[in-house]
Coordinates of C-alpha atoms in Angstrom, one line a residue:
M1 CA 10.1 5.7 19.2
A2 CA 13.0 5.7 16.7
S3 CA 14.4 2.4 18.0
I4 CA 10.9 0.7 17.7
K5 CA 10.9 2.1 14.1
R6 CA 14.2 0.7 13.3
L7 CA 13.3 -2.6 14.8
L8 CA 10.2 -2.9 12.7
I9 CA 11.3 -1.7 9.4
G10 CA 15.1 -1.6 9.6
S11 CA 17.7 1.2 9.1
P12 CA 17.4 4.0 6.5
M13 CA 18.8 3.3 3.1
E14 CA 20.8 5.7 0.9
T15 CA 19.1 7.0 -2.2
K16 CA 21.9 5.6 -4.4
R17 CA 20.9 2.1 -3.4
L18 CA 17.6 2.5 -5.3
K19 CA 19.1 1.0 -8.4
H20 CA 19.9 -2.1 -6.6
E21 CA 16.4 -2.5 -5.2
K22 CA 15.2 -4.1 -8.4
L23 CA 13.6 -7.6 -8.8
P24 CA 14.6 -10.6 -10.8
K25 CA 11.9 -12.4 -12.8
W26 CA 11.3 -15.2 -10.1
K27 CA 10.8 -12.8 -7.4
A28 CA 8.8 -10.4 -9.4
L29 CA 6.4 -13.2 -10.3
A30 CA 5.7 -13.6 -6.5
V31 CA 5.3 -10.0 -5.9
F32 CA 3.2 -8.9 -8.7
S33 CA 1.4 -12.1 -9.7
S34 CA 0.4 -13.5 -6.3
D35 CA -3.0 -11.7 -6.6
A36 CA -3.9 -13.1 -9.9
L37 CA -2.6 -16.6 -9.1
S38 CA -4.5 -16.7 -5.7
S39 CA -7.7 -15.8 -7.3
V40 CA -8.0 -19.4 -8.5
A41 CA -8.9 -20.1 -4.8
Y42 CA -12.2 -18.4 -5.2
A43 CA -12.9 -17.7 -8.9
T44 CA -14.6 -21.1 -9.6
E45 CA -16.7 -20.7 -6.5
E46 CA -18.0 -17.3 -7.8
I47 CA -19.1 -19.0 -11.0
L48 CA -21.0 -21.7 -9.0
L49 CA -22.6 -19.3 -6.7
V50 CA -24.3 -17.5 -9.5
L51 CA -25.2 -20.7 -11.4
M52 CA -26.9 -21.8 -8.1
L53 CA -29.6 -19.3 -8.8
I54 CA -30.9 -21.8 -11.3
G55 CA -29.8 -25.0 -9.7
T56 CA -27.0 -27.5 -9.6
G57 CA -28.3 -29.0 -12.9
V58 CA -26.5 -26.2 -14.8
F59 CA -23.2 -26.5 -13.0
F60 CA -21.6 -28.2 -16.0
F61 CA -21.7 -24.7 -17.6
S62 CA -18.9 -23.7 -15.4
L63 CA -16.6 -25.5 -17.8
P64 CA -17.5 -23.5 -21.0
I65 CA -17.5 -20.3 -18.9
A66 CA -14.0 -21.1 -17.6
L67 CA -12.9 -21.7 -21.2
A68 CA -14.3 -18.3 -22.3
I69 CA -12.4 -16.6 -19.3
L70 CA -9.2 -18.3 -20.4
A71 CA -9.7 -16.9 -24.0
L72 CA -10.2 -13.5 -22.5
L73 CA -7.1 -13.9 -20.3
V74 CA -5.0 -14.7 -23.4
V75 CA -6.3 -11.6 -25.2
V76 CA -5.8 -9.2 -22.1
T77 CA -2.3 -10.7 -21.5
L78 CA -1.3 -9.9 -25.2
S79 CA -2.7 -6.5 -24.9
Y80 CA -0.8 -5.7 -21.6
R81 CA 2.5 -7.0 -23.0
Q82 CA 2.2 -4.3 -25.6
I83 CA 1.4 -1.8 -22.8
I84 CA 4.6 -2.9 -21.0
Y85 CA 6.8 -2.3 -23.9
A86 CA 5.2 0.9 -24.9
F87 CA 5.2 2.3 -21.3
P88 CA 8.4 1.2 -19.4
S89 CA 7.9 3.8 -16.8
G90 CA 4.8 1.9 -15.4
G91 CA 1.4 3.2 -14.5
G92 CA -0.6 0.9 -16.7
A93 CA -3.9 2.0 -17.9
Y94 CA -3.5 5.4 -16.1
V95 CA -0.4 6.4 -18.1
V96 CA -1.8 5.0 -21.4
A97 CA -5.0 7.1 -21.0
R98 CA -3.1 10.1 -19.9
D99 CA -0.8 10.1 -23.0
H100 CA -3.3 9.0 -25.5
L101 CA -6.9 9.7 -24.4
S102 CA -7.7 12.5 -22.0
T103 CA -6.9 13.8 -18.5
T104 CA -10.4 12.8 -17.2
T105 CA -10.3 9.3 -18.8
S106 CA -6.8 8.7 -17.2
L107 CA -8.1 9.8 -13.8
V108 CA -11.1 7.4 -14.2
A109 CA -8.5 4.6 -14.8
G110 CA -6.5 5.8 -12.0
A111 CA -9.5 5.9 -9.5
A112 CA -10.6 2.5 -10.7
L113 CA -7.1 1.0 -10.2
M114 CA -6.8 2.5 -6.7
I115 CA -10.2 1.0 -5.8
D116 CA -9.2 -2.3 -7.2
Y117 CA -6.0 -2.3 -5.2
V118 CA -7.8 -1.6 -1.9
L119 CA -10.4 -4.2 -2.7
T120 CA -7.6 -6.7 -3.5
V121 CA -6.2 -6.4 0.0
A122 CA -9.6 -6.7 1.6
V123 CA -10.7 -9.6 -0.6
S124 CA -7.5 -11.5 -0.4
I125 CA -7.1 -11.2 3.3
S126 CA -10.8 -12.1 4.0
S127 CA -10.4 -15.1 1.6
G128 CA -7.3 -16.2 3.4
V129 CA -9.0 -16.1 6.7
A130 CA -12.0 -18.0 5.3
A131 CA -9.6 -20.6 4.2
V132 CA -8.4 -21.0 7.8
T133 CA -11.9 -21.0 9.3
S134 CA -12.9 -23.7 6.8
A135 CA -10.3 -26.0 8.4
F136 CA -10.8 -24.4 12.0
P137 CA -14.4 -23.4 12.5
S138 CA -13.6 -22.3 16.1
L139 CA -11.8 -19.3 14.7
L140 CA -14.9 -17.8 13.1
P141 CA -15.7 -15.3 15.7
W142 CA -12.1 -13.8 15.4
K143 CA -12.1 -13.5 11.6
V144 CA -12.2 -9.7 11.5
H145 CA -9.5 -9.4 14.2
I146 CA -7.3 -12.0 12.4
A147 CA -7.7 -10.2 9.1
I148 CA -6.8 -6.7 10.5
A149 CA -3.6 -8.3 12.1
L150 CA -2.6 -9.8 8.7
V151 CA -3.0 -6.4 7.0
L152 CA -0.8 -4.7 9.6
L153 CA 1.8 -7.5 9.2
L154 CA 1.9 -7.0 5.5
M155 CA 2.3 -3.3 5.9
I156 CA 5.4 -3.7 8.2
L157 CA 6.8 -6.2 5.8
N158 CA 6.4 -3.9 2.8
L159 CA 7.8 -0.8 4.7
R160 CA 11.0 -2.8 5.1
G161 CA 11.6 -2.6 1.3
I162 CA 10.6 -4.2 -1.9
T163 CA 13.6 -6.8 -2.2
E164 CA 13.4 -7.8 1.4
S165 CA 9.6 -8.3 1.2
A166 CA 9.9 -10.1 -2.2
T167 CA 12.2 -12.7 -0.6
V168 CA 9.7 -13.3 2.2
F169 CA 6.7 -13.6 -0.3
A170 CA 8.4 -15.7 -2.9
Y171 CA 8.5 -19.0 -1.2
P172 CA 4.8 -19.3 -0.2
T173 CA 3.8 -18.2 -3.7
Y174 CA 5.8 -21.0 -5.3
L175 CA 4.8 -23.5 -2.6
F176 CA 1.0 -22.6 -3.5
I177 CA 1.7 -23.1 -7.2
I178 CA 3.3 -26.5 -6.5
S179 CA 0.5 -27.4 -4.1
V180 CA -2.3 -26.5 -6.6
L181 CA -0.5 -28.4 -9.6
V182 CA -0.1 -31.5 -7.2
L183 CA -3.8 -31.1 -6.3
I184 CA -4.7 -31.0 -10.1
A185 CA -2.5 -33.9 -10.8
V186 CA -3.7 -36.2 -8.1
G187 CA -7.2 -35.1 -8.6
G188 CA -7.0 -35.6 -12.3
W189 CA -5.7 -39.1 -11.7
Q190 CA -8.6 -39.9 -9.4
L191 CA -11.0 -38.7 -12.0
W192 CA -9.3 -40.9 -14.6
H193 CA -9.5 -44.1 -12.5
E194 CA -12.8 -43.4 -10.7
G195 CA -14.7 -41.8 -13.5
W196 CA -16.5 -38.6 -13.7
N197 CA -19.1 -38.5 -10.9
G198 CA -20.0 -34.9 -10.9
F199 CA -22.0 -32.6 -13.2
N200 CA -22.2 -33.6 -16.8
Y201 CA -23.9 -32.2 -19.9
R202 CA -26.9 -34.5 -19.8
E203 CA -27.9 -33.3 -16.4
H204 CA -28.5 -29.8 -17.6
A205 CA -31.3 -30.8 -20.0
S206 CA -34.0 -30.4 -17.3
A207 CA -32.9 -26.8 -17.1
E208 CA -32.6 -26.0 -20.7
H209 CA -35.8 -24.1 -20.7
F210 CA -34.3 -21.5 -18.5
F211 CA -31.8 -20.6 -21.2
S212 CA -34.4 -20.2 -23.9
S213 CA -35.4 -17.0 -21.9
G214 CA -33.4 -13.8 -21.4
Y215 CA -33.1 -14.6 -17.7
G216 CA -31.1 -17.8 -18.3
V217 CA -28.7 -15.9 -20.6
F218 CA -28.3 -13.1 -18.1
I219 CA -27.4 -15.8 -15.4
L220 CA -24.7 -17.2 -17.8
L221 CA -23.3 -13.8 -18.5
R222 CA -23.4 -12.9 -14.8
A223 CA -21.5 -16.2 -13.9
F224 CA -19.0 -15.3 -16.6
A225 CA -18.5 -11.8 -15.1
S226 CA -18.1 -13.2 -11.5
G227 CA -15.6 -16.0 -12.8
C228 CA -13.5 -13.0 -14.3
S229 CA -12.4 -12.4 -10.8
A230 CA -9.8 -14.8 -11.7
M231 CA -8.2 -12.1 -13.8
T232 CA -7.9 -9.5 -11.1
G233 CA -4.3 -8.5 -10.7
V234 CA -3.3 -9.4 -14.2
E235 CA -2.6 -5.6 -14.8
A236 CA -0.2 -5.3 -11.7
I237 CA 3.0 -6.1 -13.7
S238 CA 2.3 -3.2 -16.1
N239 CA 2.0 -0.8 -13.2
G240 CA 5.3 -2.0 -11.7
V241 CA 7.7 -2.3 -14.7
P242 CA 10.3 0.1 -13.0
S243 CA 10.7 -2.5 -10.3
F244 CA 12.2 -5.2 -12.6
K245 CA 15.9 -5.6 -13.3
P246 CA 17.1 -4.4 -16.6
D247 CA 16.0 -4.9 -19.3
S248 CA 12.8 -4.1 -17.3
S249 CA 10.3 -4.2 -20.3
K250 CA 11.5 -7.5 -21.6
N251 CA 11.6 -9.0 -18.0
A252 CA 8.2 -7.7 -17.2
A253 CA 6.6 -9.1 -20.4
I254 CA 8.2 -12.6 -19.9
T255 CA 7.0 -12.5 -16.3
M256 CA 3.5 -11.7 -17.5
G257 CA 3.5 -14.7 -19.9
W258 CA 4.6 -17.0 -17.0
M259 CA 1.8 -15.6 -14.8
S260 CA -0.9 -16.1 -17.4
F261 CA 0.1 -19.6 -18.3
L262 CA 0.1 -20.6 -14.5
L263 CA -3.1 -18.8 -13.9
G264 CA -4.9 -20.4 -16.8
T265 CA -3.7 -23.9 -16.0
M266 CA -4.7 -23.7 -12.3
F267 CA -8.0 -22.1 -12.9
L268 CA -9.2 -24.5 -15.6
G269 CA -7.8 -27.5 -13.5
I270 CA -9.7 -26.5 -10.4
T271 CA -12.9 -25.9 -12.3
I272 CA -12.7 -29.3 -14.0
L273 CA -12.1 -31.0 -10.5
A274 CA -15.1 -29.1 -9.1
A275 CA -17.3 -30.2 -11.9
G276 CA -16.0 -33.8 -11.9
F277 CA -16.3 -34.3 -8.1
G278 CA -19.7 -32.5 -8.1
V279 CA -18.6 -29.9 -5.6
T280 CA -21.3 -27.3 -4.6
P281 CA -20.6 -24.1 -2.6
L282 CA -21.2 -24.3 1.2
E283 CA -21.6 -21.6 3.6
H284 CA -18.5 -22.2 5.8
K285 CA -16.4 -24.4 3.5
T286 CA -14.8 -23.0 0.4
V287 CA -15.0 -24.9 -2.9
I288 CA -11.3 -25.3 -3.1
S289 CA -11.3 -26.6 0.5
Q290 CA -13.8 -29.3 -0.6
I291 CA -11.7 -30.3 -3.5
G292 CA -8.6 -30.5 -1.2
Q293 CA -10.5 -32.7 1.2
H294 CA -11.9 -34.9 -1.6
V295 CA -8.3 -35.4 -3.0
F296 CA -6.3 -35.6 0.2
G297 CA -8.9 -36.8 2.6
N298 CA -8.6 -35.7 6.2
S299 CA -4.8 -36.3 6.1
I300 CA -2.1 -33.9 7.0
F301 CA -1.8 -33.0 3.4
F302 CA -5.2 -31.4 3.5
Y303 CA -4.5 -29.2 6.4
L304 CA -1.1 -28.3 4.9
F305 CA -2.9 -27.4 1.7
Q306 CA -5.4 -25.2 3.6
M307 CA -2.5 -23.4 5.3
V308 CA -0.8 -22.8 2.0
T309 CA -3.9 -21.5 0.5
M310 CA -4.4 -19.2 3.4
L311 CA -0.8 -17.9 2.9
I312 CA -1.2 -17.2 -0.8
L313 CA -4.5 -15.5 -0.3
V314 CA -3.0 -13.2 2.3
L315 CA 0.2 -12.7 0.3
A316 CA -2.0 -11.9 -2.7
A317 CA -2.7 -8.6 -1.0
N318 CA 1.1 -7.9 -1.5
T319 CA 0.4 -7.3 -5.1
S320 CA -1.5 -4.2 -4.2
F321 CA 1.3 -3.2 -1.7
A322 CA 3.6 -3.3 -4.8
G323 CA 1.2 -1.6 -7.2
F324 CA -1.0 0.9 -5.2
P325 CA 2.1 3.0 -3.9
Q326 CA 3.7 3.0 -7.4
L327 CA 0.5 4.2 -9.1
T328 CA -0.3 6.8 -6.4
S329 CA 3.2 8.2 -6.7
I330 CA 2.7 8.7 -10.5
I331 CA -0.6 10.4 -10.0
A332 CA 0.9 12.5 -7.1
N333 CA 3.8 13.6 -9.5
D334 CA 1.0 14.7 -11.8
R335 CA -0.3 16.8 -8.9
F336 CA -3.6 15.0 -8.7
L337 CA -2.8 13.5 -5.3
P338 CA -0.9 14.8 -2.1
R339 CA 2.9 15.1 -3.0
S340 CA 3.7 13.2 0.1
L341 CA 2.5 10.0 -1.8
A342 CA 5.4 10.5 -4.3
A343 CA 8.0 10.6 -1.5
R344 CA 10.1 7.6 -0.8
G345 CA 10.5 6.6 2.8
D346 CA 13.6 5.3 4.8
R347 CA 13.7 2.0 3.0
L348 CA 13.3 3.5 -0.6
V349 CA 9.5 2.4 -0.8
F350 CA 6.5 4.8 -1.0
S351 CA 5.8 4.5 2.7
N352 CA 2.8 6.9 2.7
G353 CA 1.2 5.0 0.0
I354 CA 1.7 1.7 1.8
I355 CA 0.2 3.1 5.0
L356 CA -2.8 4.7 3.2
L357 CA -3.5 1.4 1.4
S358 CA -3.5 -0.5 4.8
V359 CA -5.8 2.0 6.5
L360 CA -8.3 1.8 3.6
A361 CA -8.3 -2.0 3.5
I362 CA -8.9 -2.3 7.2
I363 CA -11.9 0.1 7.0
L364 CA -13.4 -2.2 4.3
I365 CA -12.7 -5.2 6.2
V366 CA -14.4 -3.9 9.3
V367 CA -17.4 -2.5 7.4
F368 CA -18.1 -5.7 5.5
H369 CA -17.3 -8.0 8.5
G370 CA -14.5 -9.8 6.5
E371 CA -17.1 -11.4 4.2
T372 CA -15.4 -12.3 0.9
H373 CA -18.8 -12.7 -1.0
S374 CA -19.8 -9.3 0.2
L375 CA -16.7 -7.7 -1.2
I376 CA -16.5 -9.6 -4.5
P377 CA -19.4 -7.5 -6.1
L378 CA -17.3 -4.4 -5.5
Y379 CA -14.2 -6.0 -7.0
A380 CA -14.5 -6.6 -10.7
V381 CA -15.9 -3.3 -11.8
G382 CA -12.7 -1.3 -11.3
V383 CA -10.6 -4.1 -12.6
F384 CA -12.4 -4.4 -16.0
L385 CA -12.9 -0.7 -16.3
S386 CA -9.2 0.0 -16.2
F387 CA -8.6 -3.1 -18.6
T388 CA -11.1 -1.3 -21.1
I389 CA -9.5 2.1 -20.8
G390 CA -6.0 0.9 -21.0
Q391 CA -6.8 -1.2 -24.3
F392 CA -8.7 1.7 -25.7
G393 CA -5.7 3.9 -25.3
M394 CA -3.4 1.2 -27.0
V395 CA -5.9 1.0 -29.9
K396 CA -5.7 4.8 -30.3
K397 CA -1.9 4.7 -30.1
I398 CA -1.5 2.0 -32.6
W399 CA -4.0 3.7 -34.9
K400 CA -2.1 6.9 -34.9
E401 CA 1.0 5.1 -35.7
K402 CA -0.5 3.7 -39.0
D403 CA 1.9 0.8 -39.1
G404 CA 0.5 -2.1 -41.2
R405 CA 2.7 -4.6 -39.3
N406 CA 0.6 -4.0 -36.2
A407 CA -2.8 -4.9 -37.7
A408 CA -2.8 -8.3 -35.8
T409 CA -1.9 -6.6 -32.6
L410 CA -4.5 -4.0 -33.2
A411 CA -7.3 -6.6 -33.8
T412 CA -6.2 -8.5 -30.7
I413 CA -6.3 -5.4 -28.5
M414 CA -9.6 -4.3 -30.0
T415 CA -11.2 -7.7 -29.3
G416 CA -10.0 -7.5 -25.6
M417 CA -11.2 -4.0 -25.3
V418 CA -14.8 -4.9 -26.5
V419 CA -15.0 -8.1 -24.2
T420 CA -13.7 -6.4 -21.2
G421 CA -16.1 -3.5 -21.8
L422 CA -18.8 -6.0 -22.0
V423 CA -17.8 -7.7 -18.7
T424 CA -17.8 -4.2 -17.2
I425 CA -21.3 -3.5 -18.2
I426 CA -22.5 -7.0 -17.3
T427 CA -20.8 -6.7 -13.7
V428 CA -22.4 -3.2 -13.1
V429 CA -26.0 -4.4 -14.2
A430 CA -25.7 -7.8 -12.4
K431 CA -24.1 -6.6 -9.2
F432 CA -25.4 -3.0 -9.0
T433 CA -27.8 -3.7 -6.1
Q434 CA -25.2 -6.1 -4.4
G435 CA -22.7 -3.3 -3.8
A436 CA -21.3 -2.4 -7.3
W437 CA -23.2 0.9 -7.0
L438 CA -20.5 2.0 -4.3
V439 CA -17.8 1.6 -6.9
I440 CA -19.8 3.6 -9.5
I441 CA -20.3 6.4 -7.1
S442 CA -16.8 6.3 -5.8
I443 CA -15.0 6.6 -9.1
P444 CA -16.4 10.0 -10.1
L445 CA -16.1 11.2 -6.5
L446 CA -12.4 10.3 -6.6
V447 CA -12.0 12.1 -9.9
V448 CA -13.6 15.3 -8.5
M449 CA -11.1 15.0 -5.6
F450 CA -8.3 14.7 -8.0
Y451 CA -9.2 17.8 -9.8
K452 CA -9.7 19.6 -6.5
I453 CA -6.2 18.7 -5.4
R454 CA -4.7 19.8 -8.9
A455 CA -6.6 23.1 -8.6
H456 CA -5.2 23.6 -5.1
Y457 CA -1.6 23.0 -6.4
E458 CA -2.0 25.4 -9.4
K459 CA -3.5 28.2 -7.2
L460 CA -0.6 27.6 -4.7
G461 CA 1.9 27.9 -7.5
E462 CA 0.4 31.0 -8.8
Q463 CA 0.4 32.7 -5.3
L464 CA 4.0 31.6 -4.6
K465 CA 5.3 32.7 -7.9
L466 CA 7.9 35.5 -7.4
D467 CA 8.1 38.1 -10.0
E468 CA 10.6 41.1 -10.1
Q469 CA 8.2 43.6 -8.8
E470 CA 7.3 41.5 -5.7
W471 CA 10.9 40.7 -5.1
K472 CA 11.8 44.4 -5.0
R473 CA 8.9 45.0 -2.5
R474 CA 10.1 42.2 -0.3
E475 CA 13.7 43.5 -0.4
Q476 CA 12.6 46.6 1.5
I477 CA 13.3 45.7 5.1
V478 CA 10.6 46.6 7.6
K479 CA 11.3 45.9 11.3
P480 CA 8.5 44.0 12.9
K481 CA 6.4 45.0 15.8
V482 CA 7.3 42.2 18.6
I483 CA 4.9 41.0 21.2
I484 CA 6.3 38.9 24.1
P485 CA 3.5 37.1 26.2
I486 CA 4.8 36.6 29.8
S487 CA 3.6 35.3 33.0
G488 CA 6.4 36.8 35.1
V489 CA 10.0 37.9 34.9
S490 CA 12.5 35.0 34.6
K491 CA 15.5 33.7 32.6
V492 CA 13.1 32.4 29.9
V493 CA 11.7 35.9 29.4
A494 CA 15.1 37.4 29.6
Q495 CA 16.3 35.2 26.7
S496 CA 13.2 36.2 24.7
V497 CA 13.8 39.9 25.2
Q498 CA 17.4 39.5 24.2
Y499 CA 16.3 38.0 20.8
A500 CA 13.6 40.6 20.3
R501 CA 16.0 43.5 20.6
S502 CA 18.1 41.9 17.8
I503 CA 15.2 42.0 15.4
S504 CA 13.2 45.1 16.4
D505 CA 13.1 48.3 18.3
N506 CA 9.3 48.3 18.8
I507 CA 8.8 45.6 21.6
T508 CA 5.9 45.1 24.0
A509 CA 5.5 42.6 26.7
I510 CA 2.0 41.4 27.6
S511 CA 0.7 39.8 30.7
I512 CA -2.8 38.6 31.5
I513 CA -3.6 38.7 35.3
F514 CA -6.5 37.3 37.3
H515 CA -6.2 39.5 40.3
E516 CA -5.8 43.3 40.1
D517 CA -3.3 43.5 43.0
E518 CA -0.9 41.5 40.9
E519 CA -0.3 44.3 38.5
Q520 CA 1.7 46.6 40.7
R521 CA 4.1 43.8 41.8
L522 CA 4.6 42.6 38.3
R523 CA 5.1 46.2 36.8
A524 CA 7.7 46.9 39.6
K525 CA 9.8 43.9 38.8
W526 CA 9.6 44.5 35.0
E527 CA 10.6 48.1 35.3
K528 CA 13.6 47.2 37.5
F529 CA 15.1 45.0 34.6
Y530 CA 13.5 46.5 31.4
P531 CA 12.5 50.1 31.9
D532 CA 12.8 50.8 28.1
I533 CA 10.4 48.2 27.0
E534 CA 6.6 48.7 27.3
L535 CA 4.5 46.2 29.5
K536 CA 0.9 45.8 28.7
I537 CA -1.0 44.3 31.6
I538 CA -4.6 43.2 31.1
Y539 CA -6.9 42.2 33.9
S540 CA -9.1 39.2 33.0
P541 CA -12.0 38.9 35.5
Y542 CA -13.3 35.6 34.0
R543 CA -9.8 34.0 34.5
T544 CA -9.3 33.3 30.7
I545 CA -6.0 34.0 29.0
L546 CA -6.9 33.3 25.3
S547 CA -9.7 35.8 24.7
P548 CA -7.9 39.0 26.1
M549 CA -4.7 38.0 24.4
L550 CA -6.2 37.6 21.0
D551 CA -8.2 40.8 21.4
Y552 CA -5.0 42.7 22.1
I553 CA -3.1 41.2 19.1
N554 CA -6.1 41.9 16.9
E555 CA -5.9 45.6 18.0
V556 CA -2.2 45.7 17.2
E557 CA -2.7 44.1 13.9
K558 CA -5.2 46.8 12.9
E559 CA -2.8 49.6 14.1
T560 CA 0.2 48.4 12.2
K561 CA -1.9 48.4 9.0
G562 CA -0.3 45.3 7.2
A563 CA 3.1 45.8 8.8
P564 CA 4.6 42.5 10.1
V565 CA 3.8 41.6 13.8
T566 CA 5.9 38.9 15.6
I567 CA 4.6 37.0 18.5
L568 CA 7.6 35.8 20.3
M569 CA 6.6 33.1 22.7
P570 CA 9.1 32.0 25.5
Q571 CA 8.8 28.4 26.2
F572 CA 10.9 26.2 28.5
I573 CA 11.7 22.6 27.4
V574 CA 11.5 19.9 30.1
K575 CA 13.8 16.8 30.1
K576 CA 11.1 14.2 30.9
W577 CA 8.1 13.8 28.7
W578 CA 5.8 13.6 31.7
H579 CA 6.9 17.0 33.1
T580 CA 4.9 18.3 30.1
L581 CA 1.8 17.3 31.7
L582 CA 2.5 19.4 34.7
H583 CA 2.3 22.7 32.9
N584 CA -0.4 24.5 30.9
Q585 CA -0.2 24.5 27.2
T586 CA -1.5 28.0 26.4
A587 CA 1.2 28.6 23.9
I588 CA 0.0 25.7 21.7
V589 CA -3.5 26.9 21.7
L590 CA -2.5 30.4 20.9
R591 CA -0.4 29.3 18.1
F592 CA -3.3 27.3 16.6
F593 CA -5.5 30.5 16.5
L594 CA -2.7 32.9 15.3
I595 CA -1.4 30.7 12.5
L596 CA -4.6 31.7 10.5
K597 CA -3.8 35.4 10.4
K598 CA -2.0 36.8 7.4
D599 CA 0.4 39.4 8.8
I600 CA 1.3 37.6 12.1
V601 CA 4.5 35.7 12.6
I602 CA 4.6 33.2 15.3
A603 CA 8.1 32.4 16.8
T604 CA 8.8 30.0 19.7
L605 CA 12.0 30.6 21.7
P606 CA 12.8 27.4 23.6
Y607 CA 14.7 27.5 26.9
H608 CA 16.1 24.0 27.7
L609 CA 15.9 23.1 31.4
K610 CA 18.7 21.1 33.0
E611 CA 18.1 17.8 34.9

C-alpha cells in the first residue's frame, strides 16, 4: 500500500521545504486563474440561453450585456486587489468578514466559497467533457464516467504538491490563452472581410415591445446574471496569496491584473464573434465549438482547439484544488471545521481538503448526470454572495480608517458591492426554481454545522482543561482491576498474565464456554500454571461470547465504584494478511462496545507469530 502511495503522489517532503513551495507569477496565473479564464468557454452561451426565452431577435443584446459584465469585472478586480494587500495571509472574503464584520457573516462567506469551489470542479469538468462530446458524439453515453476519472486524476496530481501540479497545469492554460486569442484574431479578420452576418441592432426591433414590460427587463437582468459566470474564480487569487513567492501581496495583485485583462479580452472577443457569426446554442454542440468550426472549418485546427478547450475546462477545476484546501484550513484553524483539514500531508499540501473536494464534486457530477446547464444555476449564487460580503467588509475597514486619500477606492468598492449584491438577488430570484434554492438552503445548514463543530471543540477544551485540584487527584495512584478474556491456556495468555502482574495485584481471567464439561478441564490446566489468579468461567447455552462477557464486565464496573478497570486482550498477530480471515474477530467487536464506557481501559497485548 505504501509503495502504491509513493508511486502516485511521491515521497514525503520535509516541513522546512514549505518555504520553497511557492509559485512565481506565471505559474500562479495558471493555477489560480484557470477557472476564471476557462469560463469564457461557456459564459457567452449562458447569456444566449436566457435570451432565447424571447427569441434570437434579441441576441444582439449579448454585446451590451458583455460590456456591463466587463465593467463589473474591472470594479471587482480593483476591490479584490485591495483585499490582497490588506490580507496577505489569504482567506479572501472569509477573513475580511471575520476581521471587520461578524463571525456569522464570515461563516456565510466561507460556506458560499466552499460551495462555489465544489461547483467549480463539477461545472468545469462537465464543461470539459461536453467540449469533447461536441467533437466526438459517440462518447456521450460515457460522459459521467469520463468526468469522474478526470476528477480523480486532478486529485492525484494535486496531492503531489502545488509546485509540481502548477508545472503540469501551466502549459495547457497558456496554450488555451493563445488558442482563444488566435481564434479571436482570425475570426475578427473574417468578420472584417466577410461582413457582419449575424445578429444586429435592427433585428431586435420586432422584439422591442417585450422590453417595454417588466418581463423583458427581467430577462435582460437574468441574462446579465447568467453571463456573470464569466467572473467565477476571480476571487481565488485573494484566497491563495500565501502560495505566491515574496513579495506575495504584490505578486498576487499583479497576477490578478493579468488575469482580468485576459479574461475581459477573451470574453468580449468570443461574444462579438458569436453575435457576428449568428451562432445560436445547440443541444449537443457548444457555442465556442460552433465558433471554432466557423473559423477553422473541419480542419485539424478545429479538433486541436476542441481538445485545448477541454483541457482548460478540466484544469479550471484546479483553481478549486488550490483554493478550497487553503480556505478550509483557515476555517479549521478557527475551529469551525475538523482540525484534520488544517494538517498538511506528505507533500506539504492540505491533503484532506483535496480529497474532500474530490468526493463532493464527484457526488454532484453523478447526481446531475454531468450536465453543465443543470449545475450552472447553482453556481453564481455563492460566488457573488462572497463578492458582496468581501467588499462590504472592505468598505467597513476603509470607513473605520477615515483616510481621505482612500475616497476613490471606497467609492469603487461600494459600487462593486452594490452591483454584486444586485447580481446575487437577481440570480436567486431568476434561478430559484432551477436549483438555486439548493444553495440558499445549503449555506445556512453549513453555518449551523460550523457552529456545532466549534461548540464541540469548546466543550472538549473545557473538559480536558487540567486544574491543580484535578491534577492532585490524578496523582493518587490507584491500581486497576485487570480482566483477561481467554479461550485457553497458551503462550499468548502467559504473556498477558505477565504484563497484568506488573500493573495490578487484582487480576481475574474470564472464559466463556459452550459445553459444561469443558469447565473442569480448563480449570485444571489454569490452576496448574496460575493457582493465585482467579478464573471466572461462564457457561453460554446459546453459544454467544459477547453478551455474557459484557454482562460480567458491567457487574465488575459496578462493584469497583468508579475505580479503573482494565480489559487486557491477548491477541496473536499473523504474518500473512489472509491468515486473519481464518480466526474469529471477537476482540475487535468487544473493543467497539467497551470503548463507550467511562471507567474501562481497553488494552491489546499482541503476540507476534513466526513464519
